[in-house]
Coordinates of C-alpha atoms in Angstrom, one line a residue:
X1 CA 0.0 0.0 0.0
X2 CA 2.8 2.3 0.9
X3 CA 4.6 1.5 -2.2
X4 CA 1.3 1.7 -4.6
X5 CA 1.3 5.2 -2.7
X6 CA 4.4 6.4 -3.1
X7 CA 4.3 5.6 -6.8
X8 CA 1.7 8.1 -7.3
X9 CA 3.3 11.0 -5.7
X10 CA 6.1 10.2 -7.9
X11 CA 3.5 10.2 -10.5
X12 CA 2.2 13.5 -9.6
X13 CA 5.5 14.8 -9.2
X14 CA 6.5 14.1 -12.9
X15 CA 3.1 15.5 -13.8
X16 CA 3.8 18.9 -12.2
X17 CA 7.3 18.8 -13.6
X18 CA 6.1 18.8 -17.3
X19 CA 5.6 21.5 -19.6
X20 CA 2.1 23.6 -19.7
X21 CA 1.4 23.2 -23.6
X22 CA -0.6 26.7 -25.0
X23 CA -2.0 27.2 -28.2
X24 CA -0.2 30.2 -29.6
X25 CA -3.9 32.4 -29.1
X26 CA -3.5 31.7 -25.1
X27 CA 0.1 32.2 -25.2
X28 CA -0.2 35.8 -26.9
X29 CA -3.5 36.6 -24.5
X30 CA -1.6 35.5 -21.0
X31 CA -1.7 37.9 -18.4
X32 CA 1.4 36.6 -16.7
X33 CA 4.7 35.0 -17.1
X34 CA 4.7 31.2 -17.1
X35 CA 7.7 29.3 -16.1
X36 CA 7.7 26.2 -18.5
X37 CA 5.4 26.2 -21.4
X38 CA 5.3 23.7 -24.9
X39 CA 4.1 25.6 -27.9
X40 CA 3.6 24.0 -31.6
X41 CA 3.0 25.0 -34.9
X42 CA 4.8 26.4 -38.3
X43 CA 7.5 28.8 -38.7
X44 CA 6.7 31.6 -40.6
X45 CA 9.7 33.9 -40.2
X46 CA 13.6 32.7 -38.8
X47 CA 15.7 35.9 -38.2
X48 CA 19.5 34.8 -37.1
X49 CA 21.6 37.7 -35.2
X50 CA 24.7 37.6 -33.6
X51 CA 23.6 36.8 -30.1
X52 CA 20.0 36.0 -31.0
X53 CA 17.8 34.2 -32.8
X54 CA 14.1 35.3 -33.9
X55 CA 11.4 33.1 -34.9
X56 CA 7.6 33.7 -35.2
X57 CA 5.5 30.6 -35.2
X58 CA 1.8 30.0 -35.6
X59 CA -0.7 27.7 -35.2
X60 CA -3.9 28.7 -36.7
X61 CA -5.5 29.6 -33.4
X62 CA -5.0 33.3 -34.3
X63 CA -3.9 35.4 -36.9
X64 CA -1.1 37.0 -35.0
X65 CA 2.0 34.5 -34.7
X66 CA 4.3 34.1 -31.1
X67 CA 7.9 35.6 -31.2
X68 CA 10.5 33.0 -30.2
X69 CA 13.8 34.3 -28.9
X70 CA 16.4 32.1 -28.7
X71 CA 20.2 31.3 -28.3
X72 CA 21.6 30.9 -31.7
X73 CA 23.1 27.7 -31.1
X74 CA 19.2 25.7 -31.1
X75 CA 19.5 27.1 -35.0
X76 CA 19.7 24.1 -37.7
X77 CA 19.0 23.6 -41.0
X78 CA 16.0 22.6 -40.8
X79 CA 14.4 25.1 -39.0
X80 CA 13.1 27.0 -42.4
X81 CA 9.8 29.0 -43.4
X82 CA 7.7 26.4 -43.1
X83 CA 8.6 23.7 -40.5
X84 CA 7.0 22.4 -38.2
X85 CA 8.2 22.9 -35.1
X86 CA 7.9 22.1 -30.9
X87 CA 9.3 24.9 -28.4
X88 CA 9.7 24.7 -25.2
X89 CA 10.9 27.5 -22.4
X90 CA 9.4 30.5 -20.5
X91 CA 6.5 32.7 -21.8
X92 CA 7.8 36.0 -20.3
X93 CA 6.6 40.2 -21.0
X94 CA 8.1 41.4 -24.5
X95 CA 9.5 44.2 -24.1
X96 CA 8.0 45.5 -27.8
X97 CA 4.6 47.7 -27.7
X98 CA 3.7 45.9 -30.4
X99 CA 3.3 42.5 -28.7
X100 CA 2.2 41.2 -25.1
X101 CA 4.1 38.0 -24.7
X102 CA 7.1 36.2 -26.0
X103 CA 8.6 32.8 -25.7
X104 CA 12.4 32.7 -24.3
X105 CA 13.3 29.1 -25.4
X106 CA 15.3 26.5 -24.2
X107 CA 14.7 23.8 -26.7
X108 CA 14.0 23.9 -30.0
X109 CA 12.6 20.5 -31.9
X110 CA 12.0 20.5 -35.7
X111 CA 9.0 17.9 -36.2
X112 CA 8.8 17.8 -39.8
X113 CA 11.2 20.3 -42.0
X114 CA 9.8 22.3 -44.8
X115 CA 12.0 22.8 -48.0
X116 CA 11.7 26.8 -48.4
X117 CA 12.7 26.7 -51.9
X118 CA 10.1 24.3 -53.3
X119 CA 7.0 25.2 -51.0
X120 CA 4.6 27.4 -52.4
X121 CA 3.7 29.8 -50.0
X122 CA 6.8 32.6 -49.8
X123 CA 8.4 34.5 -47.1
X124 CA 6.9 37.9 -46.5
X125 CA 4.9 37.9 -49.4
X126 CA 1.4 38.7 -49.8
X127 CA 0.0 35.9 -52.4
X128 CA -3.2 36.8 -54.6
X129 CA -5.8 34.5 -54.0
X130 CA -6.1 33.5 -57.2
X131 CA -2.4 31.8 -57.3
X132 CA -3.0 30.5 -53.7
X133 CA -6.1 29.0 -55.3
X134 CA -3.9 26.1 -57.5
X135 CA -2.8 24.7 -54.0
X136 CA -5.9 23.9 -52.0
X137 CA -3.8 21.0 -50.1
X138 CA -1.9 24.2 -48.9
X139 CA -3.6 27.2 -49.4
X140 CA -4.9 26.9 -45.5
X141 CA -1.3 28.2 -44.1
X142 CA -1.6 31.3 -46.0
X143 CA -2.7 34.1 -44.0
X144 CA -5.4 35.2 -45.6
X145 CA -7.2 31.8 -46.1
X146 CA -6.7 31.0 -42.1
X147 CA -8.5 34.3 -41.2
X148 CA -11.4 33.1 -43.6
X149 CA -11.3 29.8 -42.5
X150 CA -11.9 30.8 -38.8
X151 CA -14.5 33.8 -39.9
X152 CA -16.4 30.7 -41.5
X153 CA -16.0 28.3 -38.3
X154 CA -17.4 31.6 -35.9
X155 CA -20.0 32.6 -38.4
X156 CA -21.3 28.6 -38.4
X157 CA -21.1 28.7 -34.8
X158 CA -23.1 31.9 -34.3
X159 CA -25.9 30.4 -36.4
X160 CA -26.4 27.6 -34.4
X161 CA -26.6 29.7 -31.9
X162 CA -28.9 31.9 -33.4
X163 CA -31.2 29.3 -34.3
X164 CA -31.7 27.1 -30.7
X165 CA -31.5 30.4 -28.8
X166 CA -34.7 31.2 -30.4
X167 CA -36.3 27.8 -30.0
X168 CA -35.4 26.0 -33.4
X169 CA -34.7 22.5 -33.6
X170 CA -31.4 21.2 -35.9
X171 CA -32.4 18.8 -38.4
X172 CA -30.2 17.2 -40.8
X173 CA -31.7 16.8 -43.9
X174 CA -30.3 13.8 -46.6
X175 CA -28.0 15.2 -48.9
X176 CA -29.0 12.1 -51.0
X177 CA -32.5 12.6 -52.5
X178 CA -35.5 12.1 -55.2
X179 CA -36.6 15.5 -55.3
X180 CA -35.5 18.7 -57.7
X181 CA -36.5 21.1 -54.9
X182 CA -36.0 24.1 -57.3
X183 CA -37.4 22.4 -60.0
X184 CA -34.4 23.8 -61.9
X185 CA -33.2 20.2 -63.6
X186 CA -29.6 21.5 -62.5
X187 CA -29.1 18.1 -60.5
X188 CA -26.0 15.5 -59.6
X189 CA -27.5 12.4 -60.6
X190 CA -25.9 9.2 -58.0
X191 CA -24.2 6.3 -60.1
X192 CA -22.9 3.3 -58.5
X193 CA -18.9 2.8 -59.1
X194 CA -17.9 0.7 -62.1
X195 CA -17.6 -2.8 -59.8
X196 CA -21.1 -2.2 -59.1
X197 CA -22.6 -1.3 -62.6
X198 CA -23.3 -4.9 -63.9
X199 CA -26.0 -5.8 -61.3
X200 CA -27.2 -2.6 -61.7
X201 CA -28.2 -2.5 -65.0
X202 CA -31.5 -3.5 -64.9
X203 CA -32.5 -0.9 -62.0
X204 CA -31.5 2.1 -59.6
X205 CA -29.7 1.5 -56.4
X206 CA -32.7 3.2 -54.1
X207 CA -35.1 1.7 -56.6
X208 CA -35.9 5.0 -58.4
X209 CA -33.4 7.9 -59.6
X210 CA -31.3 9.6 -56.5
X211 CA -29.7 13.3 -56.8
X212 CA -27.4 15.3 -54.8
X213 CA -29.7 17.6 -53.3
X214 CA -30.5 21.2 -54.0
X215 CA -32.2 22.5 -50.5
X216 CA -33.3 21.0 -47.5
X217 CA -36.5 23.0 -47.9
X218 CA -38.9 20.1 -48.7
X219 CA -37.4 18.0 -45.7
X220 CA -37.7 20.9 -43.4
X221 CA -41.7 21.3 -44.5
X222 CA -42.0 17.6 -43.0
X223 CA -40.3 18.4 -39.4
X224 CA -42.2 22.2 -39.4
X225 CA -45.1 19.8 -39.5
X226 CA -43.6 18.2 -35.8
X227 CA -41.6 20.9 -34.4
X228 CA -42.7 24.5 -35.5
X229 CA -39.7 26.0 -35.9
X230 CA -36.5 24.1 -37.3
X231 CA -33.5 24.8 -39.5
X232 CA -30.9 23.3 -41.2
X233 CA -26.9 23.9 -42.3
X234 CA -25.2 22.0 -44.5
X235 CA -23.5 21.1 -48.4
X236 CA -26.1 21.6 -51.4
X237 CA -25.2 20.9 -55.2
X238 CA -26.0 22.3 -57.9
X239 CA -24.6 20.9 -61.6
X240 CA -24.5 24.3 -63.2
X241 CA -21.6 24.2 -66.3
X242 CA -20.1 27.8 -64.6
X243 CA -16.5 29.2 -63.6
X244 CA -17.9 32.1 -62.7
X245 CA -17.2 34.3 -59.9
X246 CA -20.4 33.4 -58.1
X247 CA -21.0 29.9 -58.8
X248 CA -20.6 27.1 -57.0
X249 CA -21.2 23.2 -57.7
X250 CA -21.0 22.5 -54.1
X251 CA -21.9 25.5 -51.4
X252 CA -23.6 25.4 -48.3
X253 CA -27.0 26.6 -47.0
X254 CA -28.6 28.2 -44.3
X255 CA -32.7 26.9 -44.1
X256 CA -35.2 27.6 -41.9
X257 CA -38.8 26.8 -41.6
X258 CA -41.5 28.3 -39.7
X259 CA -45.0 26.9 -39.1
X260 CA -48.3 28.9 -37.7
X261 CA -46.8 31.9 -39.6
X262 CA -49.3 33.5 -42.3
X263 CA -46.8 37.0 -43.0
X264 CA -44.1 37.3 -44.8
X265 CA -43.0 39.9 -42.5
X266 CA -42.8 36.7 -40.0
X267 CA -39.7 35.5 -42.6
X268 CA -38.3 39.1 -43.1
X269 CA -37.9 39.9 -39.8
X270 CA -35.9 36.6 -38.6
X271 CA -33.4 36.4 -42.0
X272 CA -32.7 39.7 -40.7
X273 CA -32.2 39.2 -37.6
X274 CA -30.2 36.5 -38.3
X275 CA -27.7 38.5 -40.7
X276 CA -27.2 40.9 -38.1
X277 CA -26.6 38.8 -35.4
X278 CA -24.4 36.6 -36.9
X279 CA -22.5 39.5 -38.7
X280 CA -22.0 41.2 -35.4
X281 CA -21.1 38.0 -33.3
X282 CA -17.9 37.9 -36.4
X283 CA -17.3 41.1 -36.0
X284 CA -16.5 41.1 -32.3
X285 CA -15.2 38.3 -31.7
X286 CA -12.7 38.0 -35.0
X287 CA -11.6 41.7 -35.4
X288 CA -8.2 41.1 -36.3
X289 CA -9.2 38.4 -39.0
X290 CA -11.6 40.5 -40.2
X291 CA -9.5 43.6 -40.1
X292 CA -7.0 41.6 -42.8
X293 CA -9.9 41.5 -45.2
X294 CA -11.4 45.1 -44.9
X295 CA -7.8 46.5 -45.1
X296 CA -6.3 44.5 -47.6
X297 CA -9.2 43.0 -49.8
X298 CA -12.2 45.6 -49.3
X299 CA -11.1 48.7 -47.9
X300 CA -14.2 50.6 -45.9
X301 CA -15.9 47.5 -45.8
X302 CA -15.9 47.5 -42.1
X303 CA -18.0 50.7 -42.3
X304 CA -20.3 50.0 -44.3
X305 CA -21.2 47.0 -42.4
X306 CA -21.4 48.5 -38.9
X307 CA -23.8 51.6 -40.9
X308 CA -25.6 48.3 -42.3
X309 CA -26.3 46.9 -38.7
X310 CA -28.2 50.3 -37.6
X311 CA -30.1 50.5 -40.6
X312 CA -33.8 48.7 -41.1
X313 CA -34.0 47.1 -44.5
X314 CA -35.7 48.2 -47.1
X315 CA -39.0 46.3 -48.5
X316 CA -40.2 46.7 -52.6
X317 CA -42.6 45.1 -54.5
X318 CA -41.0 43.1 -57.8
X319 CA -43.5 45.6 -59.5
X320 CA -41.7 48.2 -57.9
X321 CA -38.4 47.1 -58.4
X322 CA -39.1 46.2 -62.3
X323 CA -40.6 50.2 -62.4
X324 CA -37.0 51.5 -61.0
X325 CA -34.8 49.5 -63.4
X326 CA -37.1 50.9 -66.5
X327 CA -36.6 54.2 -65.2
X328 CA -32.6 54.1 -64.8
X329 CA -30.0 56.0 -66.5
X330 CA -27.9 52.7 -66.8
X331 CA -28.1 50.3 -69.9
X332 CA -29.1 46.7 -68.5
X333 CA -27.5 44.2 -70.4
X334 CA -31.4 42.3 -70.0
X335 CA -33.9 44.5 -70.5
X336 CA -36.4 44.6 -67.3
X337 CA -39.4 43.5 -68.0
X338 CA -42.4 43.1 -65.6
X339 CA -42.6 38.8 -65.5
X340 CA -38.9 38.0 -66.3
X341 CA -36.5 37.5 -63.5
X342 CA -34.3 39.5 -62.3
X343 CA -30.4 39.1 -63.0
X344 CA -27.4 40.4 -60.9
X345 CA -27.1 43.6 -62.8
X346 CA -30.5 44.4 -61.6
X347 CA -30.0 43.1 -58.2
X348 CA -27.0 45.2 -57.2
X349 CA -28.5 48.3 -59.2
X350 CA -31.6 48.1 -56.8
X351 CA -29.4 48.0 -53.6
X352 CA -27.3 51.0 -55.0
X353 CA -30.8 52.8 -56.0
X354 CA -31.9 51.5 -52.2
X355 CA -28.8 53.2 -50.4
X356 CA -26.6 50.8 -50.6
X357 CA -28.2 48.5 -48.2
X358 CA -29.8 45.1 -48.0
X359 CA -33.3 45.4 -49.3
X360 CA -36.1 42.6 -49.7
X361 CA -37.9 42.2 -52.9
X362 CA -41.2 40.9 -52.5
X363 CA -44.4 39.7 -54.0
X364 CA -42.9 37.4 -57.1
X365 CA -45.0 36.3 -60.6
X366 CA -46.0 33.3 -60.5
X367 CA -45.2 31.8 -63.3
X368 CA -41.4 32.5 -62.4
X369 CA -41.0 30.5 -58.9
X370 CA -41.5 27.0 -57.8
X371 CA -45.1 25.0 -57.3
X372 CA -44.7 25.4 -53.3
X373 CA -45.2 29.0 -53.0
X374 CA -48.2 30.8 -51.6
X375 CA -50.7 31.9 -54.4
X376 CA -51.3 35.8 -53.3
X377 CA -54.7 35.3 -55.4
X378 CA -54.3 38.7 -56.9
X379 CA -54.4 40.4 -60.4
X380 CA -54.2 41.0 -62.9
X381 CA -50.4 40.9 -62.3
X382 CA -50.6 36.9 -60.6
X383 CA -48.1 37.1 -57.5
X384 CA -47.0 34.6 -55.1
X385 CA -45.8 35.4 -51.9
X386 CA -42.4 34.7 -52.3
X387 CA -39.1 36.8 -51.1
X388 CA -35.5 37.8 -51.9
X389 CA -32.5 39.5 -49.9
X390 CA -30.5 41.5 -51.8
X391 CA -27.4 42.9 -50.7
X392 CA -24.5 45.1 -51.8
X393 CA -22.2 44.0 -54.1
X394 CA -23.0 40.6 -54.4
X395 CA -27.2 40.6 -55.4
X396 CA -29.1 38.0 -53.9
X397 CA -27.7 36.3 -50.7
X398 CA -31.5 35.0 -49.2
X399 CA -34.4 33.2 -51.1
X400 CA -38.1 32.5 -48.6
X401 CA -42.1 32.1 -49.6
X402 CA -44.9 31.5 -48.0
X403 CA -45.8 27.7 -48.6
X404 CA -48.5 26.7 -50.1
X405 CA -50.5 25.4 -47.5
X406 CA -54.3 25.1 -49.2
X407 CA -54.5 21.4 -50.5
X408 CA -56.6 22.5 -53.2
X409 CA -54.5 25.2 -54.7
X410 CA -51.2 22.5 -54.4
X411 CA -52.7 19.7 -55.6
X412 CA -54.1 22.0 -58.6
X413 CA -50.9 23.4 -59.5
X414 CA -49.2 20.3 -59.3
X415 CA -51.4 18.9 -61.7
X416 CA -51.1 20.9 -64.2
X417 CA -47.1 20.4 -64.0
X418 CA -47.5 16.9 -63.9
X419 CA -46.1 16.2 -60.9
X420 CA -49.4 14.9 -58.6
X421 CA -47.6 11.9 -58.7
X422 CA -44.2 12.3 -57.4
X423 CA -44.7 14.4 -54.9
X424 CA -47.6 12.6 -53.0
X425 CA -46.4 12.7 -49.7
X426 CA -46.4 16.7 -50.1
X427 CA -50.3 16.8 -51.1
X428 CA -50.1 14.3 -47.8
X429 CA -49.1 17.2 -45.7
X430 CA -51.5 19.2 -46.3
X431 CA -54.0 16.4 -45.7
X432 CA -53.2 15.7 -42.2
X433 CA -52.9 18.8 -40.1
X434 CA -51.8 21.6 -42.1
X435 CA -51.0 24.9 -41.1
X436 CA -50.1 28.2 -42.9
X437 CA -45.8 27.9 -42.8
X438 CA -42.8 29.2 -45.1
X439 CA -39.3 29.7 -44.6
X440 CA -35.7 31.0 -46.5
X441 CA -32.4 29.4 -47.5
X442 CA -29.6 31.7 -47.2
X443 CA -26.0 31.1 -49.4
X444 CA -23.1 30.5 -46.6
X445 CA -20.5 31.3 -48.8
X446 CA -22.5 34.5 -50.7
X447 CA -23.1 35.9 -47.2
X448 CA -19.4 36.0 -46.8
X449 CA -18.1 37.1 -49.5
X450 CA -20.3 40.1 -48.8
X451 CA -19.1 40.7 -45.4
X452 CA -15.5 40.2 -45.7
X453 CA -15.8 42.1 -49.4
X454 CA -14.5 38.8 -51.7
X455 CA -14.9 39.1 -55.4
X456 CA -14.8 35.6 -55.8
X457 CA -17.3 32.7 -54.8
X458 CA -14.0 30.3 -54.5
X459 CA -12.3 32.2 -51.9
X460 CA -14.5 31.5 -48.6
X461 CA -14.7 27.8 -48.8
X462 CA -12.4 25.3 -47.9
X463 CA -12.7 22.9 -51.4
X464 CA -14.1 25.0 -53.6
X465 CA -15.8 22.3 -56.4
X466 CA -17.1 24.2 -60.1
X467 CA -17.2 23.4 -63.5
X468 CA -14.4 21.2 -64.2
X469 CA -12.5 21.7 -61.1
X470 CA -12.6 18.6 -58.2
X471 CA -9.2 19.4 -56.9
X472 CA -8.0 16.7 -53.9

């Protein structure tokens, strides 16, 4: 017993003896000195003097890397721009104004050494995203990409947040499906792999054709029916032959539906409330990530987003809106015309018209959106209920309606498109305790691009997938 006792004062001995391993974020935020700390990550600058040696490392917990000084005899060849590295030593004051804490090492250990000449990513230089954008198995160390890349992981996390503090429940919705939500034919049709094509043949693998999906939306409908209020954030696809600057074949989406709601106000006021929320939960809580973008990417950015946040926004009728593109100065490349849709051109010119903030467009034809939106049963212009965000620089970021919750009108509609069939268990909905509902899907990516102030559609995800590009 003694002995067994003994061995675990040892034990606890060796414990207290070992290094307190920080994450470089904790390191740089201590309030004191700390005797013996372990820090790991990548070198991104080695400075040699004399009598010192300087080296910054980071570890993408910030965007701001740790100052190492050291003896310059724990230099070696290996320690390049680059490496990956272990320190261990004291985390004492720095003496500069320009940083809080340093690391005085005692040991230096490269884990895995970096060749400098043959990595991608340079020294001190600032990369255009575009060239960072042929190295996706890389492009994460560049400083740019990290500060987006935790931007996106707050932004997600202040959605969730936004959703169950107001009572939603999180649903995950298949990503394999049957249905074309958007009724857009724009679809990822699922084959089975070339060992499995023989006994295939003669049938599909679920029995009847299965896509990537498009939107939740349809899914969501069936848990509104359970729960009320529920959302949903995850990948959607979306087979559309385009390298543009805004397209995406995979992206993520933000959906929400909301049941014993008969306004569209109702769906107005929470996809605002949402954007603000979330947009003010990144801004406080990544202001020096953020910073990088609005000085280096989109300068005044930052100002125009905190004017935005004060500001209600502005409601218009499609009628309206297709009234103040006919009377512009500018030449549209598409003519406006009252029943056609409306392209980006228009989009952004109504924000700018609007004051240059986000501004619904309500009140849709009918003819132009999908067979679950709300007839608004008016004339002789035929509307549905149906609602778009638009914001600057970027055009449409949110899409919502009013479902169509009047068997009778659905089952009509349907009908007519010849769809009665497939989508049954819809009609069945609104057989079995229906109640007036509707709901938005919101474009993760589109909604930062337009905060952060990125031109391109590629820059704020991870693995960016369009028109023939699957890279890694």
């Amino acid at each position: 017993m003694l002995w067994a006792r003994a061995g675990c004062w040892r034990g606890l001995r060796r414990c207290a003896s070992l290094p307190r391993v920080l994450r470089v974020r904790e390191a740089l935020r201590a309030s004191e000195p700390v005797e013996q700390v372990k820090v790991q990550g990548w070198v991104r600058s080695v400075r040699s003097q004399k009598e010192v040696l300087f080296l910054h490392i980071n570890d993408g917990s910030s965007l701001e890397s740790l100052q190492i000084v050291a003896d310059p005899s724990l230099e070696n060849r290996d320690l390049t721009f680059g490496s990956a590295v272990e320190v261990q030593g004291k985390l004492v004051k720095s003496p500069h104004k320009m940083q809080n804490m340093e690391l005085k090492a005692e040991t230096i250990r490269v884990v895995g050494p970096c060749d400098a000449l043959l990595f991608p990513l340079k020294i001190k230089e600032r990369h255009p995203l575009e060239y960072v954008r042929q190295f996706p198995h890389l492009r994460c160390r560049n400083n740019t990409l990290g500060s987006l890349l935790r931007i996106r992981s707050e932004a997600t996390a202040s959605i969730h947040s936004f959703f169950q503090d107001n009572g939603y429940v999180h649903i995950h919705t298949p990503i394999i499906t049957s249905n074309d939500c958007e009724g857009a034919g724009e679809l990822f049709q699922i084959g089975v792999s070339n060992e499995a094509k023989e006994s295939a043949e003669k049938t599909h693998f679920f029995n009847v054709p299965a896509f990537l999906t498009v939107s939740g939306q349809l899914h969501l409908e069936v848990m509104a029916g359970a729960f009320t209020h529920v959302f949903t954030f995850g990948p959607t696809f979306r087979a559309e032959n385009s390298q543009s600057r805004r397209h995406l074949a995979e992206f993520y989406m933000v959906e929400a539906e909301l049941s014993f709601t008969e306004s569209l106000q109702d769906i107005m006021q929470v996809m605002e409330d949402l954007f603000k929320t979330v947009t003010s939960t990144v801004l406080s809580k990544c202001p020096h990530d953020v910073e990088l973008f609005h000085k280096y990417i989109a300068p005044g950015q930052k100002g125009r987003l905190e004017q935005m946040l004060k500001k209600r926004f502005v409601i218009i009728s499609y009628s309206e809106a297709v009234e103040i593109l006919k009377q512009a100065s500018q030449a549209f490349t598409f003519k406006p015309e009252w029943g056609c849709d409306l392209q980006t051109e228009h989009e952004k010119y109504l924000v700018k018209h609007c004051g240059e903030v986000p501004v619904f467009v309500i009140n849709y034809p009918y003819d132009l959106k999908p067979f679950y939106m709300r007839d608004n049963e008016d004339g002789p212009q035929h509307t549905v209920a149906a609602v778009d965000l638009l914001v600057p620089g970027v055009g449409e970021l949110c899409g919502g309606s009013l479902r169509e919750e009047r068997l009778s009108f659905l089952e009509s509609r349907l009908q007519r498109l010849g769809l009665a069939d497939t989508y049954q268990w819809y009609l069945d909905l609104r057989k079995f305790g229906s109640v007036p509902h509707g709901g938005f899907g919101m474009g993760f990516e589109r909604y930062l691009q337009y905060i952060l102030g990125v031109d391109n559609i590629k820059d704020v995800i991870p693995f960016p997938r369009f028109s023939h590009s699957c890279l890694l």
